[in-house]
Structures are given as structure tokens and as C-alpha cells.
mmCIF file of C-alpha atoms in Angstrom:
data_model
loop_
_atom_site.group_PDB
_atom_site.id
_atom_site.type_symbol
_atom_site.label_atom_id
_atom_site.label_comp_id
_atom_site.label_asym_id
_atom_site.label_seq_id
_atom_site.Cartn_x
_atom_site.Cartn_y
_atom_site.Cartn_z
ATOM 1 C CA LYS A 1 -20.073 19.766 -1.959
ATOM 2 C CA HIS A 2 -17.376 17.374 -2.721
ATOM 3 C CA PHE A 3 -16.870 13.608 -2.595
ATOM 4 C CA PHE A 4 -13.504 12.397 -2.823
ATOM 5 C CA ASP A 5 -13.303 8.590 -4.152
ATOM 6 C CA ILE A 6 -9.228 7.942 -3.112
ATOM 7 C CA GLY A 7 -8.854 4.657 -4.960
ATOM 8 C CA ALA A 8 -11.781 4.705 -7.394
ATOM 9 C CA ASN A 9 -10.850 1.665 -8.915
ATOM 10 C CA ASN A 10 -13.688 0.874 -11.589
ATOM 11 C CA GLY A 11 -16.382 3.226 -10.190
ATOM 12 C CA SER A 12 -17.628 0.728 -7.656
ATOM 13 C CA THR A 13 -18.312 3.368 -4.924
ATOM 14 C CA PHE A 14 -21.172 4.865 -7.202
ATOM 15 C CA ASP A 15 -23.183 1.791 -6.838
ATOM 16 C CA ARG A 16 -21.943 0.683 -3.366
ATOM 17 C CA PHE A 17 -22.405 4.269 -1.873
ATOM 18 C CA LEU A 18 -23.198 7.214 -3.802
ATOM 19 C CA LEU A 19 -26.335 5.658 -5.894
ATOM 20 C CA LYS A 20 -27.898 4.691 -2.652
ATOM 21 C CA THR A 21 -28.389 8.172 -1.350
ATOM 22 C CA ASN A 22 -29.335 11.608 -2.966
ATOM 23 C CA GLU A 23 -26.979 13.279 -0.519
ATOM 24 C CA PHE A 24 -24.423 13.992 -3.304
ATOM 25 C CA ASP A 25 -26.547 14.545 -6.168
ATOM 26 C CA GLY A 26 -25.123 17.355 -8.138
ATOM 27 C CA ALA A 27 -21.900 17.155 -5.966
ATOM 28 C CA ARG A 28 -18.503 17.427 -7.428
ATOM 29 C CA ILE A 29 -17.183 13.734 -7.309
ATOM 30 C CA TRP A 30 -13.355 13.396 -7.563
ATOM 31 C CA CYS A 31 -12.378 9.668 -8.680
ATOM 32 C CA PHE A 32 -8.540 9.202 -8.041
ATOM 33 C CA GLU A 33 -7.145 6.032 -9.835
ATOM 34 C CA PRO A 34 -3.625 5.804 -10.732
ATOM 35 C CA SER A 35 -4.033 2.237 -12.136
ATOM 36 C CA PRO A 36 -4.453 2.121 -15.982
ATOM 37 C CA ARG A 37 -6.328 -1.049 -16.219
ATOM 38 C CA CYS A 38 -9.188 0.132 -14.309
ATOM 39 C CA TRP A 39 -10.011 3.168 -16.601
ATOM 40 C CA PRO A 40 -12.066 1.823 -19.001
ATOM 41 C CA GLU A 41 -14.757 0.689 -16.518
ATOM 42 C CA LEU A 42 -14.100 4.005 -14.575
ATOM 43 C CA ILE A 43 -14.761 6.146 -17.829
ATOM 44 C CA ALA A 44 -18.035 3.835 -18.574
ATOM 45 C CA GLU A 45 -19.471 4.494 -15.171
ATOM 46 C CA ALA A 46 -18.636 8.198 -15.116
ATOM 47 C CA ASP A 47 -19.911 8.736 -18.631
ATOM 48 C CA GLU A 48 -23.162 6.864 -17.414
ATOM 49 C CA LEU A 49 -23.815 8.669 -14.339
ATOM 50 C CA SER A 50 -22.589 12.346 -15.605
ATOM 51 C CA HIS A 51 -26.287 13.309 -15.509
ATOM 52 C CA ARG A 52 -26.654 13.013 -11.754
ATOM 53 C CA PHE A 53 -23.063 14.078 -10.649
ATOM 54 C CA LYS A 54 -20.138 16.200 -11.769
ATOM 55 C CA ILE A 55 -17.512 13.668 -11.959
ATOM 56 C CA THR A 56 -13.936 14.247 -12.647
ATOM 57 C CA LEU A 57 -11.581 11.658 -13.234
ATOM 58 C CA CYS A 58 -7.790 12.123 -11.817
ATOM 59 C CA PRO A 59 -5.320 9.619 -13.244
ATOM 60 C CA PHE A 60 -2.982 9.494 -10.191
ATOM 61 C CA GLY A 61 -2.720 9.010 -6.708
ATOM 62 C CA LEU A 62 -3.157 11.137 -3.428
ATOM 63 C CA ASP A 63 -0.458 11.001 -1.043
ATOM 64 C CA GLY A 64 1.764 13.009 1.549
ATOM 65 C CA LYS A 65 4.164 14.106 -1.388
ATOM 66 C CA PHE A 66 4.767 15.116 -5.095
ATOM 67 C CA GLY A 67 6.482 12.868 -7.646
ATOM 68 C CA THR A 68 6.461 9.747 -9.584
ATOM 69 C CA PHE A 69 6.711 6.441 -7.643
ATOM 70 C CA HIS A 70 6.658 2.929 -8.352
ATOM 71 C CA PHE A 71 3.082 1.446 -8.668
ATOM 72 C CA TYR A 72 2.439 -2.238 -7.911
ATOM 73 C CA GLN A 73 0.090 -4.101 -9.633
ATOM 74 C CA GLN A 74 -1.738 -7.182 -7.995
ATOM 75 C CA HIS A 75 -3.348 -10.287 -9.162
ATOM 76 C CA GLU A 76 -7.004 -8.488 -8.367
ATOM 77 C CA THR A 77 -7.152 -4.835 -9.602
ATOM 78 C CA GLU A 78 -8.516 -3.856 -6.247
ATOM 79 C CA GLY A 79 -4.962 -4.546 -4.695
ATOM 80 C CA ASP A 80 -3.046 -2.309 -7.084
ATOM 81 C CA THR A 81 -1.029 -0.110 -4.774
ATOM 82 C CA PHE A 82 1.885 2.038 -4.258
ATOM 83 C CA ILE A 83 3.296 0.082 -1.558
ATOM 84 C CA SER A 84 5.783 -2.286 -2.008
ATOM 85 C CA ASP A 85 5.280 -4.672 0.807
ATOM 86 C CA PRO A 86 1.601 -5.025 1.012
ATOM 87 C CA VAL A 87 0.100 -7.862 2.861
ATOM 88 C CA ASP A 88 -3.178 -9.576 3.245
ATOM 89 C CA PHE A 89 -5.477 -9.126 6.415
ATOM 90 C CA LYS A 90 -3.697 -12.129 7.614
ATOM 91 C CA GLY A 91 -0.143 -10.570 7.274
ATOM 92 C CA ASN A 92 0.750 -12.906 4.436
ATOM 93 C CA PRO A 93 2.467 -11.102 1.496
ATOM 94 C CA ALA A 94 0.083 -9.993 -1.264
ATOM 95 C CA ARG A 95 0.694 -11.599 -4.534
ATOM 96 C CA PRO A 96 2.126 -9.547 -7.171
ATOM 97 C CA ALA A 97 0.730 -10.114 -10.757
ATOM 98 C CA ASN A 98 3.543 -11.341 -13.084
ATOM 99 C CA PHE A 99 3.906 -8.335 -15.179
ATOM 100 C CA LYS A 100 6.782 -7.788 -17.796
ATOM 101 C CA HIS A 101 7.046 -4.140 -17.092
ATOM 102 C CA GLU A 102 7.771 -1.652 -14.566
ATOM 103 C CA MET A 103 5.084 0.985 -13.794
ATOM 104 C CA VAL A 104 5.369 4.536 -12.442
ATOM 105 C CA ALA A 105 2.578 6.820 -11.531
ATOM 106 C CA PRO A 106 2.446 10.353 -10.328
ATOM 107 C CA GLN A 107 1.092 11.381 -6.558
ATOM 108 C CA ILE A 108 0.229 14.610 -5.245
ATOM 109 C CA PRO A 109 -0.377 15.583 -1.610
ATOM 110 C CA ILE A 110 -4.011 15.231 -0.708
ATOM 111 C CA SER A 111 -3.629 19.025 1.452
ATOM 112 C CA ALA A 112 -2.394 20.723 -2.124
ATOM 113 C CA PHE A 113 -5.083 19.208 -4.135
ATOM 114 C CA ILE A 114 -7.680 20.312 -1.536
ATOM 115 C CA LYS A 115 -6.207 23.923 -1.467
ATOM 116 C CA GLN A 116 -5.940 24.219 -4.970
ATOM 117 C CA HIS A 117 -9.398 22.378 -5.928
ATOM 118 C CA THR A 118 -11.772 23.595 -3.268
ATOM 119 C CA SER A 119 -12.482 26.592 -1.385
ATOM 120 C CA ALA A 120 -12.354 27.310 2.402
ATOM 121 C CA ASP A 121 -16.114 26.967 2.945
ATOM 122 C CA ASP A 122 -16.484 23.971 0.896
ATOM 123 C CA LYS A 123 -17.294 20.608 2.687
ATOM 124 C CA ILE A 124 -15.480 17.390 1.511
ATOM 125 C CA THR A 125 -16.106 13.733 2.141
ATOM 126 C CA LEU A 126 -13.080 11.475 1.803
ATOM 127 C CA LYS A 127 -13.400 7.879 1.034
ATOM 128 C CA LEU A 128 -10.063 6.207 1.428
ATOM 129 C CA ASP A 129 -9.749 2.475 -0.102
ATOM 130 C CA CYS A 130 -6.137 3.189 -1.390
ATOM 131 C CA GLU A 131 -4.185 -0.052 -0.305
ATOM 132 C CA GLY A 132 -1.790 1.227 2.169
ATOM 133 C CA SER A 133 -1.687 4.904 1.050
ATOM 134 C CA GLU A 134 -4.114 5.978 3.767
ATOM 135 C CA TYR A 135 -1.520 6.643 6.295
ATOM 136 C CA ALA A 136 0.574 9.039 4.161
ATOM 137 C CA ILE A 137 -2.889 10.661 3.173
ATOM 138 C CA LEU A 138 -4.148 11.333 6.562
ATOM 139 C CA ASP A 139 -0.708 12.360 7.737
ATOM 140 C CA ASP A 140 -0.644 14.820 5.190
ATOM 141 C CA LEU A 141 -3.953 16.096 6.523
ATOM 142 C CA LEU A 142 -2.997 16.326 10.134
ATOM 143 C CA LYS A 143 -0.056 18.498 9.157
ATOM 144 C CA HIS A 144 -2.273 21.011 7.244
ATOM 145 C CA ASP A 145 -5.125 22.237 9.046
ATOM 146 C CA SER A 146 -6.408 24.454 6.225
ATOM 147 C CA ALA A 147 -6.983 21.421 4.084
ATOM 148 C CA LEU A 148 -8.221 19.041 7.036
ATOM 149 C CA VAL A 149 -11.204 21.568 8.194
ATOM 150 C CA ARG A 150 -12.820 21.185 4.845
ATOM 151 C CA CYS A 151 -12.985 17.381 5.527
ATOM 152 C CA GLU A 152 -16.611 16.820 6.986
ATOM 153 C CA LYS A 153 -16.426 13.033 6.951
ATOM 154 C CA ILE A 154 -13.767 10.530 6.345
ATOM 155 C CA MET A 155 -14.365 6.864 5.644
ATOM 156 C CA VAL A 156 -11.298 4.711 5.792
ATOM 157 C CA GLU A 157 -10.866 1.148 4.618
ATOM 158 C CA TRP A 158 -7.470 0.175 6.617
ATOM 159 C CA HIS A 159 -4.898 -2.019 4.498
ATOM 160 C CA TRP A 160 -1.893 -3.975 6.163
ATOM 161 C CA VAL A 161 1.523 -2.856 5.424
ATOM 162 C CA ARG A 162 4.363 -4.700 6.608
ATOM 163 C CA SER A 163 6.389 -1.820 7.544
ATOM 164 C CA ILE A 164 3.868 -0.179 9.566
ATOM 165 C CA ASN A 165 2.833 -0.886 13.241
ATOM 166 C CA HIS A 166 -0.726 -0.416 11.884
ATOM 167 C CA ARG A 167 -2.284 -0.135 15.894
ATOM 168 C CA GLN A 168 0.263 2.766 16.573
ATOM 169 C CA GLU A 169 -0.557 4.341 13.401
ATOM 170 C CA ARG A 170 -4.469 3.926 13.455
ATOM 171 C CA GLU A 171 -4.013 5.458 16.865
ATOM 172 C CA ARG A 172 -1.769 8.358 15.868
ATOM 173 C CA LEU A 173 -3.908 9.168 12.887
ATOM 174 C CA GLU A 174 -7.360 9.296 14.855
ATOM 175 C CA ILE A 175 -8.748 12.121 13.659
#
């Protein structure tokens, strides 16, 4: 049994979800988080809960393609994203943080990761809270049936991106 926490941030999924049930006790928990400023808290959370879960920390993002891409830090750490034009739920531009440096982070297609790190009979629960990357992740899964069939549950927090027709994309990506 696998749980993919895509957009793991500081490990808040443990408190908000995983610790409220015993469904994933002993399961492999994959925490995907490309933002380095989230890592101290995420590591501490993983250390504290290693007796209950098999936790693997992944310092990269999942998407639909391989490569390294610009990563944009926002004022709030929950908003760090690969998307260059994020907007809030009202359609207003998100406020990027004023950092004096650029960031580049790696991305891996979710289908490739699933095929490499799980077996055909594994059951995966996906939690996507990845600040706009959910569209590319789900699109990649739809193109790779052998990865998609392993996903037993998919939970998505949808984010607004200026360049995406959200209604059309959500309808297209309904699984």
C-alpha cells in the first residue's frame, strides 16, 4: 500500500489526514516536496512518525515530463509552485516572494515514478496539493494506463492558473 503526498510541504498531511486513520499504518508514504524551505519541518515530521509509516522523502516535483524547471517561491510556503502565473481563488495574481535568487528544481513524470517504484498489484492513494501542477500530473496518468490502474484513490486540491481554462481542464481530467 502506497500513499503519495504530492506537495508534502511541511508534512501537514500527517496531522490533517494520515494520523486520523489507521488505514495507512505500515504503508509506504512518499512525500514529494521541491521547496527547500519546507524541508526542516518535513524531515522532523518524518523522523517523529517513522515508527508508524515507511516514509520516503523526495526533494523534487512530480509532473508530466522529465527536467529541471523554474520554481517560484510565494510569500506563504504553501504556495511555492512550478507555475509561473498562479492566481488566487478570486483570479488575482498570487504574490511572489522577493527573493534575490532564482530557483530551479527537478520534475519527474508521475507515470515513470509509479512504474519504477511500485509493482502492478500495488494500490496507491494520491493526494495532490501541488499549486497548479495537478493538471499536468493527471494528464500524464491519463496517458499511461499501466500507472493509472495502480491508483485506487485520487484526492485533488484544484488551483487556479491564469493560462488554464479550469472548467474545461477539470472536465477533461475527470477520472
